N, C-alpha and C. Protein backbone atom coordinates (compact mmCIF):
# COMPACT_ATOMS: atom_id res chain seq x y z
N MET A 1 45.35 107.55 60.93
CA MET A 1 44.41 107.91 59.93
C MET A 1 44.31 109.02 59.52
N SER A 2 44.45 109.19 57.97
CA SER A 2 44.86 110.79 57.38
C SER A 2 43.12 110.91 57.82
N ARG A 3 43.01 112.50 57.14
CA ARG A 3 41.72 112.58 56.95
C ARG A 3 40.63 112.37 56.48
N ASN A 4 40.96 111.84 54.80
CA ASN A 4 40.65 111.73 53.70
C ASN A 4 40.48 110.48 53.74
N GLU A 5 41.44 109.67 54.29
CA GLU A 5 41.84 108.43 53.66
C GLU A 5 41.65 107.19 54.73
N LEU A 6 41.50 105.65 54.62
CA LEU A 6 41.71 104.94 55.86
C LEU A 6 43.04 104.32 55.38
N THR A 7 43.56 104.18 56.72
CA THR A 7 44.31 103.02 56.36
C THR A 7 45.03 101.56 56.22
N PRO A 8 45.44 100.53 55.94
CA PRO A 8 44.79 99.50 55.56
C PRO A 8 44.71 98.65 56.86
N LYS A 9 44.85 98.77 58.03
CA LYS A 9 44.17 97.93 58.60
C LYS A 9 42.82 98.47 59.26
N PRO A 10 41.96 99.77 59.24
CA PRO A 10 40.86 99.83 58.91
C PRO A 10 40.05 99.61 58.12
N LYS A 11 40.86 99.47 56.87
CA LYS A 11 40.08 99.32 55.75
C LYS A 11 39.74 98.00 56.09
N ARG A 12 41.11 97.18 56.24
CA ARG A 12 40.55 95.82 56.11
C ARG A 12 39.82 95.22 57.43
N PHE A 13 39.50 95.83 58.55
CA PHE A 13 38.81 96.05 59.57
C PHE A 13 37.25 96.20 58.68
N ALA A 14 37.08 97.15 57.67
CA ALA A 14 35.56 97.66 57.55
C ALA A 14 35.43 96.57 56.49
N VAL A 15 36.30 95.93 55.99
CA VAL A 15 35.95 94.62 55.34
C VAL A 15 35.48 93.45 56.00
N GLU A 16 35.96 93.17 56.42
CA GLU A 16 35.45 92.00 58.14
C GLU A 16 34.28 92.20 58.39
N LEU A 17 34.02 93.97 58.74
CA LEU A 17 32.81 93.91 59.14
C LEU A 17 31.58 93.65 58.42
N VAL A 18 31.38 94.08 57.36
CA VAL A 18 31.09 93.67 56.40
C VAL A 18 30.26 91.74 56.07
N GLN A 19 30.78 91.29 56.01
CA GLN A 19 31.57 89.93 56.18
C GLN A 19 31.19 89.07 57.88
N ALA A 20 31.68 89.53 58.88
CA ALA A 20 31.30 88.64 59.79
C ALA A 20 30.09 89.03 60.32
N ARG A 21 30.10 88.00 61.44
CA ARG A 21 28.68 87.45 61.80
C ARG A 21 28.52 89.24 63.33
N THR A 22 29.55 89.15 63.25
CA THR A 22 29.85 90.11 64.91
C THR A 22 30.71 90.61 64.92
N LEU A 23 30.85 92.09 65.71
CA LEU A 23 31.90 92.54 65.58
C LEU A 23 32.91 92.39 66.23
N LYS A 24 33.20 91.36 67.37
CA LYS A 24 33.76 90.31 67.87
C LYS A 24 34.29 89.82 66.67
N GLU A 25 33.83 88.87 66.04
CA GLU A 25 34.35 88.44 64.98
C GLU A 25 35.23 89.27 63.54
N ALA A 26 34.61 90.01 63.38
CA ALA A 26 35.70 91.35 62.60
C ALA A 26 36.65 91.09 63.34
N ALA A 27 36.96 92.29 64.50
CA ALA A 27 38.14 91.81 65.35
C ALA A 27 38.82 91.25 65.25
N GLU A 28 38.77 89.86 65.43
CA GLU A 28 39.42 88.97 65.63
C GLU A 28 40.45 88.47 64.35
N ARG A 29 39.29 88.37 63.00
CA ARG A 29 39.94 88.26 61.85
C ARG A 29 41.00 88.88 61.28
N THR A 30 40.93 90.96 61.88
CA THR A 30 41.28 91.84 61.72
C THR A 30 42.70 91.48 62.86
N GLY A 31 42.58 91.15 63.61
CA GLY A 31 43.67 91.01 64.83
C GLY A 31 43.79 92.50 65.03
N ILE A 32 42.58 92.92 65.93
CA ILE A 32 42.79 94.01 66.57
C ILE A 32 41.65 93.17 68.11
N SER A 33 42.05 94.38 68.92
CA SER A 33 41.30 94.09 70.33
C SER A 33 39.94 94.86 70.01
N LEU A 34 38.99 94.21 70.98
CA LEU A 34 37.57 95.02 70.65
C LEU A 34 37.32 96.63 70.43
N SER A 35 38.00 97.15 72.02
CA SER A 35 38.21 98.27 71.99
C SER A 35 38.35 99.20 70.74
N THR A 36 39.19 98.32 69.82
CA THR A 36 39.33 99.27 69.33
C THR A 36 38.39 99.12 68.23
N ALA A 37 38.27 97.61 67.70
CA ALA A 37 36.60 97.52 66.69
C ALA A 37 35.55 98.62 67.15
N LYS A 38 36.01 99.16 67.96
CA LYS A 38 34.43 99.52 68.56
C LYS A 38 34.65 101.30 67.74
N ARG A 39 36.14 101.33 68.56
CA ARG A 39 36.47 102.41 68.31
C ARG A 39 36.67 103.01 66.88
N ASP A 40 37.15 101.99 65.26
CA ASP A 40 37.47 101.94 64.43
C ASP A 40 35.65 101.86 63.68
N LYS A 41 35.03 101.17 64.92
CA LYS A 41 33.37 101.07 63.94
C LYS A 41 32.63 102.89 64.14
N ALA A 42 33.16 103.30 64.79
CA ALA A 42 32.31 104.61 65.18
C ALA A 42 33.26 106.01 64.16
N ASP A 43 33.74 105.90 63.90
CA ASP A 43 34.88 106.13 62.89
C ASP A 43 33.57 106.87 61.51
N PRO A 44 33.66 108.48 61.53
CA PRO A 44 33.02 107.96 59.68
C PRO A 44 33.15 107.98 58.89
N LEU A 45 34.61 107.65 58.61
CA LEU A 45 35.37 107.17 57.25
C LEU A 45 35.29 105.86 57.09
N VAL A 46 35.16 105.27 58.53
CA VAL A 46 35.14 103.35 58.20
C VAL A 46 33.49 103.25 57.90
N GLN A 47 32.77 104.30 58.46
CA GLN A 47 30.89 104.02 58.38
C GLN A 47 30.59 104.16 56.87
N ARG A 48 31.49 105.13 56.43
CA ARG A 48 30.97 104.99 54.49
C ARG A 48 31.59 104.50 53.81
N TYR A 49 32.96 103.94 54.92
CA TYR A 49 33.77 102.30 53.55
C TYR A 49 32.68 101.32 53.44
N VAL A 50 32.09 100.60 55.22
CA VAL A 50 31.00 100.13 55.17
C VAL A 50 29.63 100.13 54.52
N ALA A 51 29.79 101.23 54.32
CA ALA A 51 28.09 101.63 53.79
C ALA A 51 28.95 101.48 51.91
N GLU A 52 29.34 101.75 51.33
CA GLU A 52 30.10 101.47 50.08
C GLU A 52 30.16 100.12 49.78
N LEU A 53 30.57 99.35 50.97
CA LEU A 53 31.24 98.31 50.22
C LEU A 53 29.81 97.25 50.57
N SER A 54 28.86 97.80 51.56
CA SER A 54 27.63 96.51 51.64
C SER A 54 26.77 96.92 50.34
N HIS A 55 26.64 98.66 49.68
CA HIS A 55 26.01 98.57 48.75
C HIS A 55 26.45 98.07 47.54
N GLU A 56 27.94 97.36 47.33
CA GLU A 56 28.66 96.57 46.08
C GLU A 56 28.11 95.19 46.49
N LEU A 57 27.70 95.34 47.70
CA LEU A 57 27.49 93.47 48.08
C LEU A 57 25.82 93.30 47.43
N LEU A 58 25.34 94.27 47.74
CA LEU A 58 24.17 94.24 47.64
C LEU A 58 23.52 94.04 46.52
N ASP A 59 24.74 95.15 45.36
CA ASP A 59 24.27 95.23 43.88
C ASP A 59 24.58 94.03 43.49
N THR A 60 25.74 93.04 43.99
CA THR A 60 25.94 92.21 43.24
C THR A 60 24.72 90.52 44.31
N LEU A 61 24.47 90.80 45.02
CA LEU A 61 23.33 90.25 44.83
C LEU A 61 22.55 90.11 44.33
N ALA A 62 21.75 91.67 43.74
CA ALA A 62 20.94 91.37 43.47
C ALA A 62 21.09 91.03 41.74
N MET A 63 22.17 91.58 41.09
CA MET A 63 22.48 90.83 39.74
C MET A 63 22.29 89.35 39.94
N ARG A 64 22.50 88.51 40.82
CA ARG A 64 22.33 87.28 40.70
C ARG A 64 21.32 86.75 41.02
N LEU A 65 20.88 87.47 41.19
CA LEU A 65 19.19 87.37 42.08
C LEU A 65 18.13 87.14 40.81
N ARG A 66 18.66 88.49 39.89
CA ARG A 66 18.14 89.01 38.75
C ARG A 66 18.40 87.47 37.79
N GLN A 67 19.91 87.30 37.28
CA GLN A 67 20.12 86.14 37.05
C GLN A 67 19.47 84.38 37.19
N LEU A 68 19.37 84.67 38.16
CA LEU A 68 18.54 82.99 38.81
C LEU A 68 16.80 83.23 38.99
N GLY A 69 16.68 84.71 38.66
CA GLY A 69 15.15 84.93 38.79
C GLY A 69 14.87 84.62 37.54
N ALA A 70 15.23 84.93 36.24
CA ALA A 70 15.22 84.25 34.74
C ALA A 70 14.95 83.02 34.31
N ARG A 71 16.16 82.04 35.21
CA ARG A 71 16.48 80.87 34.86
C ARG A 71 14.45 79.94 35.87
N ALA A 72 14.04 80.74 36.86
CA ALA A 72 12.80 80.04 37.34
C ALA A 72 12.31 80.48 36.83
N ALA A 73 11.84 81.88 35.93
CA ALA A 73 10.54 82.21 35.74
C ALA A 73 10.88 80.97 34.19
N ASP A 74 12.03 80.45 33.97
CA ASP A 74 12.24 79.46 32.52
C ASP A 74 11.12 78.18 32.96
N VAL A 75 12.12 77.68 34.47
CA VAL A 75 11.43 76.36 34.98
C VAL A 75 9.64 76.85 35.20
N LEU A 76 9.42 77.68 35.53
CA LEU A 76 7.62 78.17 35.66
C LEU A 76 7.19 77.63 34.14
N GLU A 77 7.46 78.50 33.57
CA GLU A 77 7.23 77.97 32.14
C GLU A 77 7.36 76.75 31.89
N GLN A 78 8.17 76.26 31.96
CA GLN A 78 8.24 74.96 31.16
C GLN A 78 7.07 73.54 31.65
N THR A 79 7.03 73.81 33.37
CA THR A 79 5.93 73.09 34.15
C THR A 79 4.61 73.52 33.78
N MET A 80 5.09 74.56 33.10
CA MET A 80 3.38 75.31 32.78
C MET A 80 3.02 74.40 31.38
N ALA A 81 4.07 73.75 30.56
CA ALA A 81 3.49 73.75 29.49
C ALA A 81 3.38 72.34 29.04
N GLU A 82 5.16 71.59 30.03
CA GLU A 82 5.01 70.25 30.17
C GLU A 82 4.70 69.39 31.39
N GLY A 83 4.06 70.55 32.49
CA GLY A 83 3.39 69.75 34.16
C GLY A 83 3.17 68.20 33.53
N ASP A 84 2.61 67.18 34.57
CA ASP A 84 1.95 65.87 34.18
C ASP A 84 0.33 66.45 34.68
N SER A 85 0.67 67.01 36.03
CA SER A 85 -0.95 67.35 36.13
C SER A 85 -1.49 68.35 36.19
N TRP A 86 -2.55 68.83 36.58
CA TRP A 86 -3.33 70.27 36.87
C TRP A 86 -2.44 70.84 37.74
N PRO A 87 -2.80 69.85 38.64
CA PRO A 87 -2.26 70.84 39.90
C PRO A 87 -1.19 71.32 40.36
N VAL A 88 0.01 70.92 39.18
CA VAL A 88 1.41 71.41 39.39
C VAL A 88 1.43 72.46 38.59
N LYS A 89 0.23 72.65 36.74
CA LYS A 89 0.48 73.58 36.47
C LYS A 89 -0.32 74.54 37.10
N LEU A 90 -1.50 74.16 37.60
CA LEU A 90 -2.18 75.76 38.69
C LEU A 90 -1.05 76.17 39.30
N ARG A 91 -0.27 75.29 40.33
CA ARG A 91 0.65 76.12 41.04
C ARG A 91 1.23 77.00 40.28
N ALA A 92 1.75 76.71 39.01
CA ALA A 92 3.10 77.44 38.68
C ALA A 92 2.86 78.28 38.34
N ALA A 93 0.91 78.59 37.34
CA ALA A 93 0.33 79.80 36.80
C ALA A 93 0.18 80.58 38.07
N ASP A 94 -0.28 80.48 39.62
CA ASP A 94 -0.35 80.93 40.24
C ASP A 94 0.98 81.28 41.08
N THR A 95 1.88 80.82 40.86
CA THR A 95 3.59 81.48 41.52
C THR A 95 3.46 82.83 40.34
N ILE A 96 3.16 81.88 38.93
CA ILE A 96 4.01 83.46 38.24
C ILE A 96 3.59 84.50 38.18
N LEU A 97 1.73 84.71 38.32
CA LEU A 97 0.51 86.08 38.53
C LEU A 97 1.04 86.74 40.01
N GLY A 98 1.65 85.87 40.97
CA GLY A 98 1.50 86.54 42.09
C GLY A 98 3.04 87.24 42.05
N ARG A 99 3.95 86.67 41.61
CA ARG A 99 5.43 87.44 40.99
C ARG A 99 5.04 88.34 40.23
N LEU A 100 4.25 88.17 39.63
CA LEU A 100 4.49 89.43 38.30
C LEU A 100 3.65 90.63 39.42
N LEU A 101 2.63 90.39 40.08
CA LEU A 101 2.28 91.20 40.90
C LEU A 101 2.95 92.04 42.06
N GLN A 102 4.01 91.22 42.46
CA GLN A 102 5.01 91.90 43.23
C GLN A 102 5.94 92.84 42.60
N VAL A 103 6.30 92.26 41.59
CA VAL A 103 7.20 93.18 40.35
C VAL A 103 6.72 94.52 39.58
N THR A 104 4.86 94.41 39.93
CA THR A 104 5.00 95.16 39.32
C THR A 104 4.43 96.20 40.09
N GLU A 105 4.27 96.29 41.66
CA GLU A 105 3.69 97.01 42.13
C GLU A 105 5.49 97.24 43.02
N LEU A 106 6.34 96.81 43.04
CA LEU A 106 7.45 97.36 43.29
C LEU A 106 8.14 98.69 41.73
N VAL A 107 7.92 97.95 40.53
CA VAL A 107 8.22 99.05 39.82
C VAL A 107 7.46 100.02 39.94
N THR A 108 6.13 100.25 40.27
CA THR A 108 5.32 101.57 40.67
C THR A 108 5.46 101.91 41.59
N LEU A 109 5.62 101.48 42.69
CA LEU A 109 6.31 102.17 43.88
C LEU A 109 7.56 102.90 43.53
N GLU A 110 8.56 102.45 43.13
CA GLU A 110 9.80 102.91 42.27
C GLU A 110 9.86 104.18 41.82
N GLU A 111 8.32 104.17 40.32
CA GLU A 111 8.13 105.47 39.70
C GLU A 111 7.36 106.59 40.37
N ARG A 112 6.83 106.33 42.02
CA ARG A 112 6.05 107.21 42.47
C ARG A 112 7.74 107.83 43.11
N VAL A 113 8.33 107.07 43.85
CA VAL A 113 9.53 107.39 44.71
C VAL A 113 10.28 108.61 43.20
N SER A 114 10.65 108.38 42.65
CA SER A 114 11.60 108.47 41.53
C SER A 114 10.76 110.21 41.84
N GLU A 115 9.68 110.06 41.18
CA GLU A 115 8.67 111.41 40.51
C GLU A 115 8.80 112.64 42.02
N LEU A 116 8.48 111.39 43.03
CA LEU A 116 8.37 112.57 44.60
C LEU A 116 9.73 113.39 44.75
N GLU A 117 10.67 112.10 44.68
CA GLU A 117 12.17 113.20 44.18
C GLU A 117 12.63 114.21 43.42
N GLN A 118 12.05 114.39 42.03
CA GLN A 118 12.21 115.01 41.67
C GLN A 118 11.59 115.96 41.55
N GLN A 119 10.51 116.25 42.35
CA GLN A 119 9.67 117.06 43.07
C GLN A 119 9.88 117.90 44.20
N ALA A 120 10.74 117.22 44.86
CA ALA A 120 11.76 117.91 45.82
C ALA A 120 13.04 118.29 45.61
N MET A 121 13.26 118.25 44.58
CA MET A 121 14.54 118.61 43.86
C MET A 121 14.14 120.05 43.28
N ARG A 122 13.05 120.21 42.68
CA ARG A 122 12.67 121.23 41.66
C ARG A 122 12.47 122.32 42.50
N LYS A 123 11.77 121.87 44.40
CA LYS A 123 11.33 122.62 44.82
C LYS A 123 13.08 123.40 45.86
N GLU A 124 14.03 122.90 45.67
CA GLU A 124 14.65 123.38 45.96
C GLU A 124 16.11 124.74 45.82
């Protein structure tokens, strides 16, 4: 491996490491020994690449969940409007209000953390 770039095999191992359930499984999928997998996993370049891949995967999943969330909100709205019984409508309304509270709390927390980060940068 060069100092600044992963060669193809450790790169492939990093991809498998993100997708596999265990280190052994990632090693087998890559065709390397478990001891090589342990060594590669400890390599800072591999760790950095795994972190990048994990971040990309989480971004993709978050985007899919946001898309599904919009559809789920539509279903709840339709259930509230067209539900056959009051218990069904009440449960849909309760679900919406509960999720709204959670989202509001998360947005508030995000704003507070962002402000704290900005304050910390100004002090540096």
